[in-house]
Coordinates of C-alpha atoms in Angstrom, one line a residue:
X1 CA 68.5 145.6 41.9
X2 CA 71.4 145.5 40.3
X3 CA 73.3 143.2 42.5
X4 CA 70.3 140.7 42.3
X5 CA 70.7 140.9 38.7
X6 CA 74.1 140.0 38.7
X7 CA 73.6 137.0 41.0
X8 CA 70.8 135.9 39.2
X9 CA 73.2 135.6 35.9
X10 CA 75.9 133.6 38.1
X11 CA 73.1 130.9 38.9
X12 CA 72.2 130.9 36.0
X13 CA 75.7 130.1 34.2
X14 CA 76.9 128.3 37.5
X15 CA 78.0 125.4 35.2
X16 CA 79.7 127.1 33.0
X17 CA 81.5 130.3 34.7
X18 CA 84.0 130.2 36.5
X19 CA 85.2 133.4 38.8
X20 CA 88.0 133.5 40.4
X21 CA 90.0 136.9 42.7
X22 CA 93.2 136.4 43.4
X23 CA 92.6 138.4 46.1
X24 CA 90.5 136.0 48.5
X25 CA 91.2 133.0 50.1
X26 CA 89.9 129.7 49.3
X27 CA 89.4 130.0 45.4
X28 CA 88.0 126.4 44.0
X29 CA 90.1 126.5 41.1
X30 CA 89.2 122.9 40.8
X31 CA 85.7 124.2 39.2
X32 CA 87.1 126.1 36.1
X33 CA 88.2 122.6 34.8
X34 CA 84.8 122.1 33.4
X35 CA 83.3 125.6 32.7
X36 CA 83.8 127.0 29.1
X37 CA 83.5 130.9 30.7
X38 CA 86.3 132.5 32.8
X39 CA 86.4 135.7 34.7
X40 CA 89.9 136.2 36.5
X41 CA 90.4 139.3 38.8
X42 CA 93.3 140.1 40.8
X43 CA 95.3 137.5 40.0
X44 CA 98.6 138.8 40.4
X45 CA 100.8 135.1 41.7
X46 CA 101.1 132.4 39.2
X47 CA 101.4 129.6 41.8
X48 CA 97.5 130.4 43.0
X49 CA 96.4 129.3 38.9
X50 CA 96.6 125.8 37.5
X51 CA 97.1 126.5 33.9
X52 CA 95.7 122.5 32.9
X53 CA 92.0 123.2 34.5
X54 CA 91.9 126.2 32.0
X55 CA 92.2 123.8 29.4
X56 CA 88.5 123.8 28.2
X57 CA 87.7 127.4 28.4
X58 CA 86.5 128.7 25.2
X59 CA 86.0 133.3 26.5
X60 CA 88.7 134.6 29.4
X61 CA 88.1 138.4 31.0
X62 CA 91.2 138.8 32.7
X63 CA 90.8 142.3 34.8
X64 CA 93.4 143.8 36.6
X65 CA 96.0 141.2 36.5
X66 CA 99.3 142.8 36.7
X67 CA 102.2 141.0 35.1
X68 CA 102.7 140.4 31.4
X69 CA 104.1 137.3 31.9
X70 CA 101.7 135.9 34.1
X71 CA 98.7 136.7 31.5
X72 CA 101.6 135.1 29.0
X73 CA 101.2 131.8 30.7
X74 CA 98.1 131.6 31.2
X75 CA 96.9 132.5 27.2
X76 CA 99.8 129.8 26.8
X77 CA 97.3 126.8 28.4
X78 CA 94.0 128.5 26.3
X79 CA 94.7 125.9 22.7
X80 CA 90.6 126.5 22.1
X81 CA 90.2 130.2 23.1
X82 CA 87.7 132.4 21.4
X83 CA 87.0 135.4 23.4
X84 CA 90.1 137.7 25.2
X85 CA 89.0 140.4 26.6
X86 CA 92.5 142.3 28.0
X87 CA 90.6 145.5 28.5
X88 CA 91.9 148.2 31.0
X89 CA 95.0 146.1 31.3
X90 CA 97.8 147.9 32.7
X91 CA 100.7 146.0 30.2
X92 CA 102.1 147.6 27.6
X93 CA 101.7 144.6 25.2
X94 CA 99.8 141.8 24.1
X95 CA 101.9 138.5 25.2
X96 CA 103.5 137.0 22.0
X97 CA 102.4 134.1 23.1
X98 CA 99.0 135.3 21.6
X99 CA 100.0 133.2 17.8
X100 CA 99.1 130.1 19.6
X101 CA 95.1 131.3 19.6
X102 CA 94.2 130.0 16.1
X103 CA 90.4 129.6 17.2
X104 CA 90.2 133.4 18.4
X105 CA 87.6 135.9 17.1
X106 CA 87.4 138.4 19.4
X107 CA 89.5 140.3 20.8
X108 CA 89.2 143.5 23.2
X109 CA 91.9 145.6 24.5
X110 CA 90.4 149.0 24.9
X111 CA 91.0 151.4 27.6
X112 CA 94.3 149.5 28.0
X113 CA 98.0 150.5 28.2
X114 CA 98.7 148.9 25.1
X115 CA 100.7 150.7 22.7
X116 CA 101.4 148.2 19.8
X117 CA 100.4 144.9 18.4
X118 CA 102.8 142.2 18.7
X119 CA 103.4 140.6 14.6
X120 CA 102.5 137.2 16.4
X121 CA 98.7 138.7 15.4
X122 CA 99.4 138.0 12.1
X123 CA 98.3 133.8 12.6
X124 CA 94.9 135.5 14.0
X125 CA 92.6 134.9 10.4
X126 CA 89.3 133.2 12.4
X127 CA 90.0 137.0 14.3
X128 CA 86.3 138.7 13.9
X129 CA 86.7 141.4 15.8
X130 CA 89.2 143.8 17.3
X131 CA 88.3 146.5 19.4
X132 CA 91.4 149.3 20.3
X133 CA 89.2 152.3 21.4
X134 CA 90.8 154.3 23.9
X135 CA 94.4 152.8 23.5
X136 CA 97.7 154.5 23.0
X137 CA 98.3 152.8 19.4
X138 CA 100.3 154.4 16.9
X139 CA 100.1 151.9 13.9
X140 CA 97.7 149.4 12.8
X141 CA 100.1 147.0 11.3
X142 CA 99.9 145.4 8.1
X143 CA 98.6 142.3 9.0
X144 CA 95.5 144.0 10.0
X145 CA 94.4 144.1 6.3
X146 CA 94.9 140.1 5.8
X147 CA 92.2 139.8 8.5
X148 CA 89.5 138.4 6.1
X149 CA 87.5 137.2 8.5
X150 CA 87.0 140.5 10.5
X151 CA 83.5 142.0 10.9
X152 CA 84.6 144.6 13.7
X153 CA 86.8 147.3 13.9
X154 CA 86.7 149.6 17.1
X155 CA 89.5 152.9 16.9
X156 CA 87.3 155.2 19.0
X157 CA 89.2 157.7 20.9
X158 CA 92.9 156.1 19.0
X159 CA 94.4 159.7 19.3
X160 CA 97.7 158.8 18.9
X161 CA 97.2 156.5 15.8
X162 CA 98.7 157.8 12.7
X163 CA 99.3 155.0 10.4
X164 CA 97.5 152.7 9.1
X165 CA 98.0 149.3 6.8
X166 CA 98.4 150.2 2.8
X167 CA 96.0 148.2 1.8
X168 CA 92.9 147.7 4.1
X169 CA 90.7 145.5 2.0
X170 CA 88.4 143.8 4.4
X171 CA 85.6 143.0 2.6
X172 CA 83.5 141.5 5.7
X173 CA 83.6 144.8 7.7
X174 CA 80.2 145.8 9.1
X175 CA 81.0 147.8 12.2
X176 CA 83.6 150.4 11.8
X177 CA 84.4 153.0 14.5
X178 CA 86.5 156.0 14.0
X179 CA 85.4 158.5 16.8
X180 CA 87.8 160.9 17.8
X181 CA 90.5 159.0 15.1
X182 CA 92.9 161.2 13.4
X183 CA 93.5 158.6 10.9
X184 CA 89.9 158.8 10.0
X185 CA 91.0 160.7 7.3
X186 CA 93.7 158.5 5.6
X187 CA 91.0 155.5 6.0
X188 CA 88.0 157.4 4.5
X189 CA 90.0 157.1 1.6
X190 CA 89.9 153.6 1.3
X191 CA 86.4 153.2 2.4
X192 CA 84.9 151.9 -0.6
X193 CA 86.3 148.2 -0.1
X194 CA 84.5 147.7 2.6
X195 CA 81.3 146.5 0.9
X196 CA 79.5 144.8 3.6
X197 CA 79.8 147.7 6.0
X198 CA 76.5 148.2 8.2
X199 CA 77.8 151.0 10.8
X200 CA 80.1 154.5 10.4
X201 CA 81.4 156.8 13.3
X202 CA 83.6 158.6 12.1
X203 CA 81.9 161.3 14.7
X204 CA 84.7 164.6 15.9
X205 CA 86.8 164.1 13.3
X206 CA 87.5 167.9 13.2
X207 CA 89.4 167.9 10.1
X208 CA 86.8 166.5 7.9
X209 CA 85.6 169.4 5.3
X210 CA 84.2 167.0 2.5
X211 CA 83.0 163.6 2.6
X212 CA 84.7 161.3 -0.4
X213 CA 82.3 160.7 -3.2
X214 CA 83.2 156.9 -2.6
X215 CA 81.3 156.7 0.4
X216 CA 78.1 156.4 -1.6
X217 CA 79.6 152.7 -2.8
X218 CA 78.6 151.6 0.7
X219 CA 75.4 150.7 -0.4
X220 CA 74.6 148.1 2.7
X221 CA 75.2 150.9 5.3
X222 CA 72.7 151.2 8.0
X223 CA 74.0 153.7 10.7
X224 CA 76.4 156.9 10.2
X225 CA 77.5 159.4 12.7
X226 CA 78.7 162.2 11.5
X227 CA 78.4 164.4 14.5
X228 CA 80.8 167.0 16.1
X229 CA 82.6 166.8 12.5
X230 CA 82.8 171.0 13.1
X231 CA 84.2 171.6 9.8
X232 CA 82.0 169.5 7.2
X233 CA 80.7 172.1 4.8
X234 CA 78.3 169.4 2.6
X235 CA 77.4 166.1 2.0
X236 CA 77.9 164.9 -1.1
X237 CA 75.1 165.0 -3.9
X238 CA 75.9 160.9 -4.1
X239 CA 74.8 160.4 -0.9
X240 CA 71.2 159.8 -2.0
X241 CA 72.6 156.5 -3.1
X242 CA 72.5 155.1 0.6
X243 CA 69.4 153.4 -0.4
X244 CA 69.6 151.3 3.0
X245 CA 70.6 153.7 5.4
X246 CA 67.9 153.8 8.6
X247 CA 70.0 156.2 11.1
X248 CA 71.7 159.9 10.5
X249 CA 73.4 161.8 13.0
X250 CA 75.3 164.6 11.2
X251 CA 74.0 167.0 15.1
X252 CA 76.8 169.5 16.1
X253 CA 78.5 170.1 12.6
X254 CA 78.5 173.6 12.6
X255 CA 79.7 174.9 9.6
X256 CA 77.2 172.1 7.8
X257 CA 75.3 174.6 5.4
X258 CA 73.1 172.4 3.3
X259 CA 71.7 169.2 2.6
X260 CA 71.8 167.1 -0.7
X261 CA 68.5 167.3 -3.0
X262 CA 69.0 163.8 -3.0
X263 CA 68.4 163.2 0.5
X264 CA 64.9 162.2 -0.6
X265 CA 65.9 159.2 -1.9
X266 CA 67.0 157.9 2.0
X267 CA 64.4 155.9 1.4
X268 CA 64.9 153.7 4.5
X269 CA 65.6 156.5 6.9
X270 CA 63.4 156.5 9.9
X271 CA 66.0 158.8 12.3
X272 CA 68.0 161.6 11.1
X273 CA 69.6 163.8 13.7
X274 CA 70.2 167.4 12.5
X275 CA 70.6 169.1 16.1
X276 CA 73.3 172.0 16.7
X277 CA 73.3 172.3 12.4
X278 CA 73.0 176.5 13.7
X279 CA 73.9 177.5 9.4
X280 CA 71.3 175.4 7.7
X281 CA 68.7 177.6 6.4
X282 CA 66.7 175.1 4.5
X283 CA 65.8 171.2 4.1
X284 CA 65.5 170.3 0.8
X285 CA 62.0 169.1 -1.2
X286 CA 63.3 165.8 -1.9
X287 CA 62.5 166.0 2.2
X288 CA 58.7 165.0 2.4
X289 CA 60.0 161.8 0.3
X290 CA 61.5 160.0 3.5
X291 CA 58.0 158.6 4.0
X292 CA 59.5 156.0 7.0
X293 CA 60.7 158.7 9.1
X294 CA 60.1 158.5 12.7
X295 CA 62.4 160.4 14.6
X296 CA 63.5 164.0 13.8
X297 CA 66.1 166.3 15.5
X298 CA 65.8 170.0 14.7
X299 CA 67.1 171.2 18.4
X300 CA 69.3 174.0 18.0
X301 CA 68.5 174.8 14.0
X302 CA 68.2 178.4 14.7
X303 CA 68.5 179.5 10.7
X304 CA 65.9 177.4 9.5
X305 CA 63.1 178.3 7.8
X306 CA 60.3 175.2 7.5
X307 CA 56.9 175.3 7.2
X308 CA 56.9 172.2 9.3
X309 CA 54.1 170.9 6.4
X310 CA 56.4 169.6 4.1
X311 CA 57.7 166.6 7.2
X312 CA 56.7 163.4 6.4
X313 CA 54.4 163.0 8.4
X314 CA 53.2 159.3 8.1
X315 CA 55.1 157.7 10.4
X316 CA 56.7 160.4 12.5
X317 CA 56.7 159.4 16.1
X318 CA 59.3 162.3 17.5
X319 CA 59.8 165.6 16.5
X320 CA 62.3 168.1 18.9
X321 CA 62.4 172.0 17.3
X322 CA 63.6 173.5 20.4
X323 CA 65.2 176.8 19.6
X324 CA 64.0 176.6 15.9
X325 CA 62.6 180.3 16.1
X326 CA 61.8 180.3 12.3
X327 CA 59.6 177.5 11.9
X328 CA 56.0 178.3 10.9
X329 CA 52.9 175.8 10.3
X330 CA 49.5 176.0 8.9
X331 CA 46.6 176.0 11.7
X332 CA 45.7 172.2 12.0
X333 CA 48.9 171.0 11.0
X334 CA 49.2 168.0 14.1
X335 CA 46.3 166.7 12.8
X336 CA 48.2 165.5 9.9
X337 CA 50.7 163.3 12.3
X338 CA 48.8 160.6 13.7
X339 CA 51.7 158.8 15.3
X340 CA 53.2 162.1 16.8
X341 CA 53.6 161.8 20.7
X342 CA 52.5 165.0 21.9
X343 CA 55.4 164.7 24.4
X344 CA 57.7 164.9 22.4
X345 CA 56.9 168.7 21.4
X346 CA 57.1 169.4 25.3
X347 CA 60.3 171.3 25.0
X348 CA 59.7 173.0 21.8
X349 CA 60.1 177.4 22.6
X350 CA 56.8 179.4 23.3
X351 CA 56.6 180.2 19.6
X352 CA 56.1 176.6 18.8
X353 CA 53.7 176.0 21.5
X354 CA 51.7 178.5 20.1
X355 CA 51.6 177.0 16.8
X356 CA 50.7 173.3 18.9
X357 CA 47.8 175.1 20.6
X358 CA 46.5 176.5 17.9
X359 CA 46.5 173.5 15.5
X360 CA 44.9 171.4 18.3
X361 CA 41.4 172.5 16.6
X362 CA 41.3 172.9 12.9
X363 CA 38.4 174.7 12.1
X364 CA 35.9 173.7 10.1
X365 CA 34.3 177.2 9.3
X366 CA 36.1 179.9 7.4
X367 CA 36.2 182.2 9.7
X368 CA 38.7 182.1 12.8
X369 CA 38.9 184.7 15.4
X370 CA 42.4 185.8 16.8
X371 CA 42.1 185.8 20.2
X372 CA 42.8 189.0 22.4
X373 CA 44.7 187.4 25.1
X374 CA 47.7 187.7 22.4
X375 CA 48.6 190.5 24.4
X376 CA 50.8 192.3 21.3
X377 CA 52.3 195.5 21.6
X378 CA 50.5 198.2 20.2
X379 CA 52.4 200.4 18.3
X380 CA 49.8 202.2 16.3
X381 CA 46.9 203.5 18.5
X382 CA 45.2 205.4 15.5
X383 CA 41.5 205.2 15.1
X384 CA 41.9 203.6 12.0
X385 CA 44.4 200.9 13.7
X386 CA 42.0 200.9 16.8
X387 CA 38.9 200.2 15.2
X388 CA 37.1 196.7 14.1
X389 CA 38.3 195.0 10.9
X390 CA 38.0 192.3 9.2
X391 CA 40.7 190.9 6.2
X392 CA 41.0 188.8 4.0
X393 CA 43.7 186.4 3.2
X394 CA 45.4 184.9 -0.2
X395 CA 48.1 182.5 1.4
X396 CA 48.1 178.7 1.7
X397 CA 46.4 178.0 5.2
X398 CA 44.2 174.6 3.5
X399 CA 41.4 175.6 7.0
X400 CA 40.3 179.1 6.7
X401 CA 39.9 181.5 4.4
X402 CA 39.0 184.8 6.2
X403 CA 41.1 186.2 9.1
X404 CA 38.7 188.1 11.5
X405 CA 41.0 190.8 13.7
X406 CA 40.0 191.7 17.3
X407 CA 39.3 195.5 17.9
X408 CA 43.0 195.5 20.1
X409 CA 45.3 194.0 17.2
X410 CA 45.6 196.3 14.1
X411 CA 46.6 195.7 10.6
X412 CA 50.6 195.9 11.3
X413 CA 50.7 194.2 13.9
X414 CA 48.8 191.0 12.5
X415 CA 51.9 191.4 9.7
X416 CA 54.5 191.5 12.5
X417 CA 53.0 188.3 14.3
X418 CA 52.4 186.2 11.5
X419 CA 55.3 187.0 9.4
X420 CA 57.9 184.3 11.1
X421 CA 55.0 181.8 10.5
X422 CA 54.6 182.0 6.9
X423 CA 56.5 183.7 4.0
X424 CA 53.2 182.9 1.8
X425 CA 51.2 184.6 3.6
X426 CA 49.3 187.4 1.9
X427 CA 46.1 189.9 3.4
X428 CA 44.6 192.7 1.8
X429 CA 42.0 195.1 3.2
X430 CA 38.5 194.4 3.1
X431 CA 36.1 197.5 3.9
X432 CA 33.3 196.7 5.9

């Protein structure tokens, strides 16, 4: 499938891609003298490319072409290129020859042996975007910051990179991408320049304890990953003021105790990841404000304590609580998400289950009989214990007002089982 696909795509842009491997015999590199899309592979001799039929491409992927000079002649002949893509090169550097590439807005050297950027960059201002993920780079020059024009900025997995321009003021950044960056941390304190900024990763940043009160300033951001960040403690109470943000991952910060009481005022937020968060105990009330939400994460929250009545439950489409041992819910409580998929509770632990089952049918009656297929432990076998009885509850369950105990489940026992489900749970004896 995939392979018809991909010859599909080549009929389709027949006219105007050009592929040529260096490798095989009988290249038309006559062709590429009228396409505006190039895709060289292989091409290790110089004498087997014409650099005047390059003349009127406008986007180059150049893959596995050994030989910086080589690539230097050839980005020579490219007066109207917009698109380089250099990535998994095995050069060291971009070809100086690069300055000549007025018209070029993107460029992408990750997973390259690249190490530095040559100053010739510095004529790059149409540049839009750079991506350097997975690179060997140890300094984002200066020239960086001048880039005016730049909307993307990819450092993903830039382990190595410890400095970075002193002024980074690039007020048209929207995509930003500090994953595994140690310099995540120098840049966070600059972040609040970059106004227009749609998208954060600043995911496994390990170091990160606090997140700067500045980041609430980003008041266009869309998406932020925060996750793997193992020693983020809190979010800052400003970071209600994300009044746009639609996506939160904060999963796998384990030392994460607590969420802001302004997280109600995500007003946007329809998917907030909170997976692996093992120390949060509770959400706050602002919670059941995020009336958009439609995807939420609770895998792995083992400390929480929710009555899973206080999710928004509007528009919620996914909800995972595997391993959330102390969640509890009213009897009926599904009925109250009419855009739940029920298969999205497929994983949930047995407890939860239990809680699904049961709220399948909310009764309508006051009375609702506890089955005696529980199959509970009996640890007081007393007459008393043993015999029928009937109580009487003062919690909050909205469907039923009297509790009616099988002759098999006593008094302590009904405590015991019901306890994780509700802390507002209350029963009194009722003599018969």
């Amino acid at each position: 499938m995939h392979n018809l696909v991909h010859e599909f795509a080549r009929y389709v842009t027949s006219h105007d891609l050009f592929i040529m491997d260096g490798e095989r015999k009988n290249n038309d590199i006559m062709e590429i003298c009228t396409s505006r899309y190039a895709i060289l592979t292989r091409c290790h001799d110089e004498s087997k490319i014409r650099k005047v039929f390059l003349t009127s491409v406008r986007a180059i992927c150049l893959k596995d072409c050994m030989g910086a000079k080589l690539i230097e002649n050839i980005l020579s002949s490219l007066k109207h290129l917009q698109v380089l893509d250099l990535s998994r090169c095995s050069f060291l550097e971009i070809p100086s020859s690069i300055y000549q590439l007025t018209h070029l807005r993107y460029i992408d050297v990750s997973n390259s042996a690249i190490q530095a950027l040559p100053d010739q960059m510095s004529f790059l201002q149409n540049l839009e975007a750079l991506d350097l993920s997975e690179t060997c780079v140890q300094v984002l020059p200066e020239f960086v910051g001048t880039f005016q024009k730049l909307k993307y900025l990819n450092l993903e997995g830039c382990r190595k990179l410890h400095h970075l321009p002193s002024k980074l003021d690039i007020k048209s950044l929207q995509h930003l991408n500090l994953s595994c960056c140690p310099a995540a941390l120098q840049l966070l304190e600059s972040i609040s320049g970059f106004q227009e900024l749609r998208f954060l990763d600043i995911s496994s940043c390990t170091e990160l304890q606090t997140l700067p009160e500045s980041l609430s300033r980003l008041t266009n951001l869309e998406e932020l990953i925060l996750s793997k960040c193992t020693r983020l403690k809190k979010l800052p109470e400003s970071f209600g003021e994300l009044c746009f943000l639609q996506f939160l991952n904060v999963s796998n910060c384990c030392d994460l105790e607590e969420l802001p009481t302004s997280l109600g005022r995500l007003a946007s937020l329809e998917i907030l990841i909170l997976s692996g968060c093992s120390r949060i105990q509770n959400l706050p009330q602002s919670f059941t404000d995020i009336v958009f939400l439609r995807i939420l994460d609770l895998a792995g929250c083992v400390d929480l304590h929710m009555n899973l009545g206080m999710i928004p439950n509007n528009n919620l489409e996914n909800l995972n609580l595997d391993g959330c041992r102390k969640i509890y819910a009213e009897p009926g409580w599904t009925v109250n998400f009419p855009k739940l998929h029920p298969k999205s509770l497929q994983t949930c632990d047995e407890q939860i289950q239990r809680l699904i089952t049961e709220s399948q049918v909310c009764p309508s009656h006051n009375e609702v009989e506890i089955s005696e297929e529980l199959n509970l432990p009996v640890h007081d076998k007393s007459e008393e214990a043993m015999a029928s009885q009937s109580w009487e509850h003062t919690g909050n369950f909205e469907c039923t007002t009297k509790v009616i105990l099988p002759k098999s489940v006593s008094y302590f026992l009904f405590l015991k089982y019901y306890k994780p489900f509700s802390d507002s749970l209350e029963i009194k004896r009722k003599h018969l």
